[in-house]
PDB file of C-alpha atoms in Angstrom:
ATOM      1  CA  MET A 105     -90.602  64.413   9.725  1.00 52.00           C
ATOM      2  CA  PRO A 106     -87.947  63.996  12.402  1.00 61.00           C
ATOM      3  CA  VAL A 107     -84.396  63.140  11.274  1.00 61.00           C
ATOM      4  CA  VAL A 108     -82.847  60.153  12.978  1.00 59.00           C
ATOM      5  CA  LYS A 109     -79.128  60.484  13.566  1.00 57.00           C
ATOM      6  CA  TYR A 110     -77.088  57.340  14.055  1.00 54.00           C
ATOM      7  CA  PRO A 111     -73.764  57.474  15.839  1.00 57.00           C
ATOM      8  CA  ARG A 112     -70.746  57.164  13.567  1.00 60.00           C
ATOM      9  CA  VAL A 113     -69.231  53.698  13.647  1.00 55.00           C
ATOM     10  CA  ARG A 114     -65.786  53.764  15.162  1.00 62.00           C
ATOM     11  CA  ASP A 115     -63.193  51.063  15.625  1.00 58.00           C
ATOM     12  CA  PRO A 116     -62.557  50.059  19.191  1.00 53.00           C
ATOM     13  CA  LEU A 117     -59.802  52.084  20.855  1.00 48.00           C
ATOM     14  CA  PHE A 118     -57.470  49.107  21.091  1.00 42.00           C
ATOM     15  CA  TYR A 119     -57.334  49.026  17.256  1.00 44.00           C
ATOM     16  CA  GLU A 120     -55.873  52.528  17.255  1.00 51.00           C
ATOM     17  CA  TRP A 121     -53.502  51.717  20.087  1.00 43.00           C
ATOM     18  CA  ASP A 122     -52.309  48.663  18.182  1.00 46.00           C
ATOM     19  CA  ARG A 123     -51.668  50.701  15.027  1.00 52.00           C
ATOM     20  CA  LYS A 124     -49.605  53.192  16.995  1.00 51.00           C
ATOM     21  CA  ALA A 125     -47.644  50.380  18.598  1.00 52.00           C
ATOM     22  CA  GLN A 126     -46.732  48.792  15.259  1.00 59.00           C
ATOM     23  CA  LYS A 127     -43.060  49.338  14.478  1.00 62.00           C
ATOM     24  CA  CYS A 128     -42.236  50.249  10.872  1.00 67.00           C
ATOM     25  CA  GLY A 129     -39.237  52.046   9.412  1.00 61.00           C
ATOM     26  CA  LEU A 130     -36.173  53.206  11.325  1.00 69.00           C
ATOM     27  CA  ARG A 131     -36.591  53.216  15.083  1.00 68.00           C
ATOM     28  CA  HIS A 132     -34.457  54.039  18.085  1.00 76.00           C
ATOM     29  CA  THR A 133     -33.344  51.260  20.409  1.00 86.00           C
ATOM     30  CA  VAL A 134     -36.148  48.908  21.388  1.00 90.00           C
ATOM     31  CA  TYR A 135     -35.719  46.779  24.515  1.00 87.00           C
ATOM     32  CA  ALA A 136     -37.263  43.328  24.807  1.00 89.00           C
ATOM     33  CA  VAL A 137     -38.613  41.912  28.057  1.00 91.00           C
ATOM     34  CA  ASN A 138     -35.556  39.614  28.386  1.00 93.00           C
ATOM     35  CA  GLY A 139     -33.177  42.572  28.120  1.00 94.00           C
ATOM     36  CA  ASN A 140     -32.145  42.133  24.483  1.00 96.00           C
ATOM     37  CA  GLN A 141     -31.979  45.390  22.548  1.00 96.00           C
ATOM     38  CA  TYR A 142     -32.339  46.189  18.859  1.00 96.00           C
ATOM     39  CA  THR A 143     -31.646  49.355  16.923  1.00 95.00           C
ATOM     40  CA  GLY A 144     -32.598  49.582  13.272  1.00 95.00           C
ATOM     41  CA  GLU A 145     -35.310  49.137  10.708  1.00 95.00           C
ATOM     42  CA  TRP A 146     -38.685  47.396  11.120  1.00 94.00           C
ATOM     43  CA  LEU A 147     -41.519  46.208   8.938  1.00 92.00           C
ATOM     44  CA  ASP A 148     -44.901  45.168  10.332  1.00 87.00           C
ATOM     45  CA  ASN A 149     -43.466  44.864  13.825  1.00 89.00           C
ATOM     46  CA  LEU A 150     -40.572  42.642  12.657  1.00 92.00           C
ATOM     47  CA  LYS A 151     -36.870  43.448  12.338  1.00 95.00           C
ATOM     48  CA  HIS A 152     -36.442  44.048   8.611  1.00 95.00           C
ATOM     49  CA  GLY A 153     -33.645  45.897   6.844  1.00 96.00           C
ATOM     50  CA  LYS A 154     -30.457  47.128   8.486  1.00 96.00           C
ATOM     51  CA  GLY A 155     -30.074  46.785  12.233  1.00 97.00           C
ATOM     52  CA  SER A 156     -28.014  45.761  15.244  1.00 97.00           C
ATOM     53  CA  GLN A 157     -29.026  43.520  18.133  1.00 97.00           C
ATOM     54  CA  THR A 158     -27.318  42.873  21.454  1.00 97.00           C
ATOM     55  CA  TRP A 159     -28.154  39.776  23.507  1.00 97.00           C
ATOM     56  CA  LYS A 160     -28.125  40.520  27.238  1.00 95.00           C
ATOM     57  CA  SER A 161     -27.354  36.923  28.335  1.00 94.00           C
ATOM     58  CA  THR A 162     -24.108  36.665  26.330  1.00 95.00           C
ATOM     59  CA  GLY A 163     -23.297  40.231  25.328  1.00 96.00           C
ATOM     60  CA  ALA A 164     -23.079  39.067  21.703  1.00 98.00           C
ATOM     61  CA  ILE A 165     -23.746  41.599  18.943  1.00 98.00           C
ATOM     62  CA  TYR A 166     -25.065  41.070  15.437  1.00 98.00           C
ATOM     63  CA  SER A 167     -24.957  43.949  12.989  1.00 98.00           C
ATOM     64  CA  GLY A 168     -26.246  43.586   9.469  1.00 98.00           C
ATOM     65  CA  ASP A 169     -29.264  42.625   7.399  1.00 98.00           C
ATOM     66  CA  TRP A 170     -32.584  41.305   8.725  1.00 98.00           C
ATOM     67  CA  LYS A 171     -35.591  39.850   6.947  1.00 97.00           C
ATOM     68  CA  PHE A 172     -38.947  39.372   8.661  1.00 96.00           C
ATOM     69  CA  GLY A 173     -37.407  39.082  12.118  1.00 95.00           C
ATOM     70  CA  LYS A 174     -34.442  36.857  11.220  1.00 97.00           C
ATOM     71  CA  ARG A 175     -30.832  37.459  10.271  1.00 98.00           C
ATOM     72  CA  ASP A 176     -30.824  37.254   6.500  1.00 98.00           C
ATOM     73  CA  GLY A 177     -28.325  38.870   4.146  1.00 98.00           C
ATOM     74  CA  TYR A 178     -24.846  40.132   5.047  1.00 98.00           C
ATOM     75  CA  GLY A 179     -23.817  40.668   8.647  1.00 98.00           C
ATOM     76  CA  SER A 180     -21.218  40.295  11.371  1.00 98.00           C
ATOM     77  CA  TYR A 181     -21.524  38.456  14.700  1.00 98.00           C
ATOM     78  CA  SER A 182     -19.160  39.221  17.600  1.00 98.00           C
ATOM     79  CA  ILE A 183     -18.832  38.219  21.253  1.00 97.00           C
ATOM     80  CA  PRO A 184     -16.987  39.899  24.145  1.00 96.00           C
ATOM     81  CA  ASP A 185     -13.780  38.390  25.480  1.00 92.00           C
ATOM     82  CA  PRO A 186     -14.489  37.012  28.985  1.00 88.00           C
ATOM     83  CA  VAL A 187     -11.309  38.634  30.354  1.00 89.00           C
ATOM     84  CA  THR A 188     -10.665  41.847  28.403  1.00 91.00           C
ATOM     85  CA  LYS A 189     -14.337  42.426  27.502  1.00 89.00           C
ATOM     86  CA  GLU A 190     -13.184  43.521  24.050  1.00 94.00           C
ATOM     87  CA  TYR A 191     -15.328  42.307  21.193  1.00 96.00           C
ATOM     88  CA  LYS A 192     -13.970  39.554  18.963  1.00 96.00           C
ATOM     89  CA  ARG A 193     -15.414  38.667  15.592  1.00 96.00           C
ATOM     90  CA  VAL A 194     -16.877  35.188  15.355  1.00 98.00           C
ATOM     91  CA  TYR A 195     -18.432  35.271  11.896  1.00 98.00           C
ATOM     92  CA  THR A 196     -18.606  37.746   9.051  1.00 98.00           C
ATOM     93  CA  GLY A 197     -20.498  36.869   5.905  1.00 98.00           C
ATOM     94  CA  TRP A 198     -23.877  35.856   4.551  1.00 98.00           C
ATOM     95  CA  TRP A 199     -26.882  34.579   6.505  1.00 98.00           C
ATOM     96  CA  LYS A 200     -30.027  32.745   5.481  1.00 98.00           C
ATOM     97  CA  ASN A 201     -33.074  32.236   7.697  1.00 97.00           C
ATOM     98  CA  ASP A 202     -31.149  33.176  10.883  1.00 98.00           C
ATOM     99  CA  LYS A 203     -28.253  30.762  10.143  1.00 98.00           C
ATOM    100  CA  ARG A 204     -24.927  31.042   8.349  1.00 98.00           C
ATOM    101  CA  GLY A 205     -25.644  30.552   4.642  1.00 98.00           C
ATOM    102  CA  GLY A 206     -23.509  31.548   1.651  1.00 98.00           C
ATOM    103  CA  ARG A 207     -19.883  32.681   1.782  1.00 98.00           C
ATOM    104  CA  GLY A 208     -18.384  33.751   5.064  1.00 98.00           C
ATOM    105  CA  VAL A 209     -15.408  33.679   7.443  1.00 98.00           C
ATOM    106  CA  PHE A 210     -15.610  31.965  10.851  1.00 98.00           C
ATOM    107  CA  PHE A 211     -13.037  32.642  13.587  1.00 98.00           C
ATOM    108  CA  TYR A 212     -12.708  29.792  16.107  1.00 97.00           C
ATOM    109  CA  PRO A 213     -11.735  30.438  19.769  1.00 94.00           C
ATOM    110  CA  ASN A 214      -8.572  28.300  19.424  1.00 94.00           C
ATOM    111  CA  GLY A 215      -7.279  30.408  16.531  1.00 95.00           C
ATOM    112  CA  GLU A 216      -8.491  28.205  13.694  1.00 98.00           C
ATOM    113  CA  LEU A 217     -10.183  29.853  10.725  1.00 98.00           C
ATOM    114  CA  TYR A 218     -12.602  28.747   8.020  1.00 98.00           C
ATOM    115  CA  GLU A 219     -13.278  30.761   4.905  1.00 98.00           C
ATOM    116  CA  GLY A 220     -15.774  29.438   2.420  1.00 98.00           C
ATOM    117  CA  GLU A 221     -19.356  28.383   1.832  1.00 98.00           C
ATOM    118  CA  TRP A 222     -22.047  27.585   4.409  1.00 98.00           C
ATOM    119  CA  SER A 223     -25.472  25.980   4.331  1.00 98.00           C
ATOM    120  CA  ASN A 224     -27.955  25.848   7.204  1.00 97.00           C
ATOM    121  CA  GLY A 225     -25.246  26.948   9.642  1.00 98.00           C
ATOM    122  CA  LEU A 226     -22.741  24.234   8.581  1.00 98.00           C
ATOM    123  CA  ARG A 227     -19.660  24.269   6.371  1.00 98.00           C
ATOM    124  CA  SER A 228     -20.943  23.028   3.009  1.00 98.00           C
ATOM    125  CA  GLY A 229     -19.636  23.725  -0.471  1.00 98.00           C
ATOM    126  CA  TRP A 230     -16.099  24.890  -1.224  1.00 98.00           C
ATOM    127  CA  GLY A 231     -13.962  26.155   1.622  1.00 98.00           C
ATOM    128  CA  LYS A 232     -10.542  26.527   3.199  1.00 98.00           C
ATOM    129  CA  MET A 233      -9.829  25.512   6.801  1.00 98.00           C
ATOM    130  CA  GLN A 234      -6.688  26.555   8.658  1.00 98.00           C
ATOM    131  CA  TYR A 235      -6.076  24.309  11.687  1.00 98.00           C
ATOM    132  CA  LYS A 236      -4.189  25.255  14.839  1.00 97.00           C
ATOM    133  CA  ASP A 237      -1.394  22.729  14.135  1.00 96.00           C
ATOM    134  CA  GLY A 238      -0.600  24.508  10.851  1.00 97.00           C
ATOM    135  CA  SER A 239      -2.432  22.082   8.562  1.00 98.00           C
ATOM    136  CA  VAL A 240      -4.586  23.533   5.792  1.00 98.00           C
ATOM    137  CA  TYR A 241      -7.470  21.791   4.014  1.00 98.00           C
ATOM    138  CA  GLU A 242      -8.980  23.297   0.911  1.00 98.00           C
ATOM    139  CA  GLY A 243     -11.734  21.617  -1.032  1.00 98.00           C
ATOM    140  CA  GLN A 244     -15.315  20.444  -0.829  1.00 98.00           C
ATOM    141  CA  TRP A 245     -17.354  20.225   2.391  1.00 98.00           C
ATOM    142  CA  LEU A 246     -20.661  18.679   3.357  1.00 98.00           C
ATOM    143  CA  ALA A 247     -22.425  18.950   6.734  1.00 96.00           C
ATOM    144  CA  ASP A 248     -19.329  20.405   8.439  1.00 97.00           C
ATOM    145  CA  GLN A 249     -16.920  17.679   7.168  1.00 98.00           C
ATOM    146  CA  PRO A 250     -14.494  17.453   4.228  1.00 98.00           C
ATOM    147  CA  ASN A 251     -16.471  15.554   1.617  1.00 98.00           C
ATOM    148  CA  GLY A 252     -15.664  15.264  -2.080  1.00 98.00           C
ATOM    149  CA  GLN A 253     -12.401  16.448  -3.629  1.00 98.00           C
ATOM    150  CA  GLY A 254      -9.847  18.296  -1.547  1.00 98.00           C
ATOM    151  CA  VAL A 255      -6.210  18.904  -0.624  1.00 98.00           C
ATOM    152  CA  LEU A 256      -4.767  18.618   2.881  1.00 98.00           C
ATOM    153  CA  GLN A 257      -1.329  20.160   3.385  1.00 98.00           C
ATOM    154  CA  LEU A 258       0.541  19.349   6.602  1.00 97.00           C
ATOM    155  CA  PRO A 259       2.988  21.633   8.445  1.00 96.00           C
ATOM    156  CA  ASN A 260       5.955  19.664   7.009  1.00 92.00           C
ATOM    157  CA  GLU A 261       4.527  20.356   3.509  1.00 91.00           C
ATOM    158  CA  ASN A 262       3.512  16.745   2.936  1.00 95.00           C
ATOM    159  CA  ARG A 263       0.076  16.717   1.317  1.00 96.00           C
ATOM    160  CA  TYR A 264      -2.814  14.532   0.261  1.00 98.00           C
ATOM    161  CA  GLU A 265      -4.805  15.254  -2.880  1.00 98.00           C
ATOM    162  CA  GLY A 266      -7.901  13.227  -3.578  1.00 98.00           C
ATOM    163  CA  SER A 267     -11.285  12.058  -2.367  1.00 98.00           C
ATOM    164  CA  TRP A 268     -12.805  12.554   1.087  1.00 98.00           C
ATOM    165  CA  LYS A 269     -15.848  11.240   2.894  1.00 98.00           C
ATOM    166  CA  ASP A 270     -17.105  12.259   6.345  1.00 97.00           C
ATOM    167  CA  GLY A 271     -13.843  14.050   7.110  1.00 97.00           C
ATOM    168  CA  LYS A 272     -11.563  11.135   6.159  1.00 97.00           C
ATOM    169  CA  LYS A 273      -9.490  10.232   3.113  1.00 97.00           C
ATOM    170  CA  HIS A 274     -11.720   7.884   1.174  1.00 97.00           C
ATOM    171  CA  GLY A 275     -11.379   6.843  -2.447  1.00 97.00           C
ATOM    172  CA  PRO A 276      -8.648   7.499  -5.030  1.00 97.00           C
ATOM    173  CA  GLY A 277      -5.912   9.888  -4.000  1.00 97.00           C
ATOM    174  CA  LYS A 278      -2.243  10.850  -3.987  1.00 97.00           C
ATOM    175  CA  TYR A 279      -0.082  11.328  -0.905  1.00 96.00           C
ATOM    176  CA  PHE A 280       3.080  13.357  -1.467  1.00 95.00           C
ATOM    177  CA  TYR A 281       5.782  12.562   1.123  1.00 93.00           C
ATOM    178  CA  LEU A 282       7.941  15.553   0.245  1.00 88.00           C
ATOM    179  CA  ASP A 283      10.107  15.059   3.330  1.00 84.00           C
ATOM    180  CA  LYS A 284      11.065  11.599   2.059  1.00 84.00           C
ATOM    181  CA  GLY A 285      10.826  12.276  -1.658  1.00 88.00           C
ATOM    182  CA  GLN A 286       8.116   9.688  -2.278  1.00 91.00           C
ATOM    183  CA  LEU A 287       4.625   9.571  -3.752  1.00 93.00           C
ATOM    184  CA  LEU A 288       1.888   7.087  -2.909  1.00 94.00           C
ATOM    185  CA  GLU A 289      -0.972   6.869  -5.391  1.00 95.00           C
ATOM    186  CA  GLY A 290      -3.796   4.539  -4.539  1.00 96.00           C
ATOM    187  CA  ILE A 291      -7.138   3.912  -2.874  1.00 96.00           C
ATOM    188  CA  TRP A 292      -8.002   4.985   0.700  1.00 96.00           C
ATOM    189  CA  VAL A 293     -10.788   3.723   2.923  1.00 96.00           C
ATOM    190  CA  ALA A 294     -11.608   5.704   6.087  1.00 96.00           C
ATOM    191  CA  ASP A 295      -8.120   7.309   6.213  1.00 96.00           C
ATOM    192  CA  ILE A 296      -6.279   4.007   5.563  1.00 95.00           C
ATOM    193  CA  PRO A 297      -4.479   3.314   2.253  1.00 93.00           C
ATOM    194  CA  LYS A 298      -5.709  -0.066   1.032  1.00 92.00           C
ATOM    195  CA  CYS A 299      -3.729  -0.428  -2.188  1.00 92.00           C
ATOM    196  CA  GLY A 300      -1.499   1.708  -4.353  1.00 91.00           C
ATOM    197  CA  VAL A 301       1.837   2.371  -5.996  1.00 91.00           C
ATOM    198  CA  LEU A 302       4.734   3.965  -4.061  1.00 89.00           C
ATOM    199  CA  VAL A 303       7.448   5.644  -6.140  1.00 89.00           C
ATOM    200  CA  ASP A 304      10.336   8.040  -5.592  1.00 80.00           C
ATOM    201  CA  PHE A 305       9.294  11.637  -6.193  1.00 77.00           C
ATOM    202  CA  GLY A 306      11.843  14.458  -5.869  1.00 75.00           C
ATOM    203  CA  ARG A 307      14.106  12.248  -3.763  1.00 74.00           C
ATOM    204  CA  ASP A 308      17.243  14.257  -4.561  1.00 72.00           C
ATOM    205  CA  ASN A 309      15.770  17.413  -3.000  1.00 74.00           C
ATOM    206  CA  ALA A 310      13.999  15.755  -0.065  1.00 69.00           C
ATOM    207  CA  PRO A 311      15.222  16.803   3.423  1.00 67.00           C
ATOM    208  CA  ALA A 312      15.018  13.269   4.900  1.00 72.00           C
ATOM    209  CA  PRO A 313      15.027  10.656   2.125  1.00 73.00           C
ATOM    210  CA  PRO A 314      15.233   6.913   2.946  1.00 71.00           C
ATOM    211  CA  GLN A 315      18.717   5.398   2.859  1.00 63.00           C
ATOM    212  CA  TYR A 316      18.018   3.489  -0.326  1.00 61.00           C
ATOM    213  CA  PRO A 317      15.860   4.409  -3.311  1.00 66.00           C
ATOM    214  CA  LEU A 318      12.810   2.330  -4.059  1.00 61.00           C
ATOM    215  CA  PRO A 319      13.459  -0.514  -6.518  1.00 60.00           C
ATOM    216  CA  GLU A 320      11.850  -0.032  -9.854  1.00 60.00           C
ATOM    217  CA  ILE A 321       8.992  -2.440 -10.494  1.00 53.00           C
ATOM    218  CA  GLU A 322       7.790  -2.733 -14.023  1.00 52.00           C
ATOM    219  CA  LEU A 323       4.044  -2.663 -14.409  1.00 47.00           C
ATOM    220  CA  HIS A 324       2.726  -3.141 -17.900  1.00 47.00           C
ATOM    221  CA  ASP A 325      -0.266  -0.952 -17.118  1.00 52.00           C
ATOM    222  CA  PRO A 326       0.029   0.913 -13.765  1.00 51.00           C
ATOM    223  CA  ALA A 327      -2.965   3.072 -14.636  1.00 51.00           C
ATOM    224  CA  GLY A 328      -4.949  -0.066 -15.338  1.00 54.00           C
ATOM    225  CA  VAL A 329      -3.976  -1.536 -11.954  1.00 49.00           C
ATOM    226  CA  LEU A 330      -5.337   1.529 -10.170  1.00 52.00           C
ATOM    227  CA  ALA A 331      -8.411   1.576 -12.382  1.00 55.00           C
ATOM    228  CA  GLU A 332      -9.087  -2.051 -11.466  1.00 55.00           C
ATOM    229  CA  ALA A 333      -8.630  -1.240  -7.783  1.00 50.00           C
ATOM    230  CA  GLN A 334     -10.995   1.719  -8.164  1.00 53.00           C
ATOM    231  CA  ALA A 335     -13.590  -0.518  -9.792  1.00 57.00           C
ATOM    232  CA  MET A 336     -13.314  -3.018  -6.928  1.00 51.00           C
ATOM    233  CA  PHE A 337     -13.668  -0.132  -4.461  1.00 50.00           C
ATOM    234  CA  ASP A 338     -16.768   1.191  -6.232  1.00 57.00           C
ATOM    235  CA  ASP A 339     -18.358  -2.268  -6.352  1.00 57.00           C
ATOM    236  CA  SER A 340     -17.793  -2.793  -2.643  1.00 55.00           C
ATOM    237  CA  HIS A 341     -19.530   0.499  -1.806  1.00 55.00           C
ATOM    238  CA  ASN A 342     -22.543   0.189  -4.062  1.00 54.00           C
TER     239      ASN A 342
END
């Protein structure tokens, strides 16, 4: 009885070519069609692990952790100076889903600096911002704006301690006029003090105190006055 031989079933050649083209593990520099280049680890044809990428259009470099093709983990992002061509750090810290997320330090082109928490690429959480005029804000942030409790110290050492909303003083707070030796404690709305109590505070050591001290005004319950003002403020914003 004759034996019938059937040809062995083989996968099409393009299956094998595709398997060979898949990038996994540590690879040398890989160039994209747009000129971007990446050197580092891969998993299933995606950047995954440790690696560095350079963007041809801007010259920017990211070096750090990747997860399934996106910056995720700890890494540093730098750009070249347009004049000297030397690389300057823009951000060093944690990333989540290709955006700044977690704790990190951001260096602004004008010399300002933010060190603190990020969420979805925006300053959110607790952080410290150093402004170019010498002011420093430290406190809570939300969606890139001071929001919650925080302290703003000015170059002349005057400072505000209290509530913030959308980047403005809003709610109960204290403003220390150390140059004049006075303290204002009250309620702010959109950066404007609406009511409060102004008293002398360290007047004898102030560099530029007013000519006359503030007259003493007796309040039977100053804390109660502010509490009542706070209650009126809360009612008007509910």
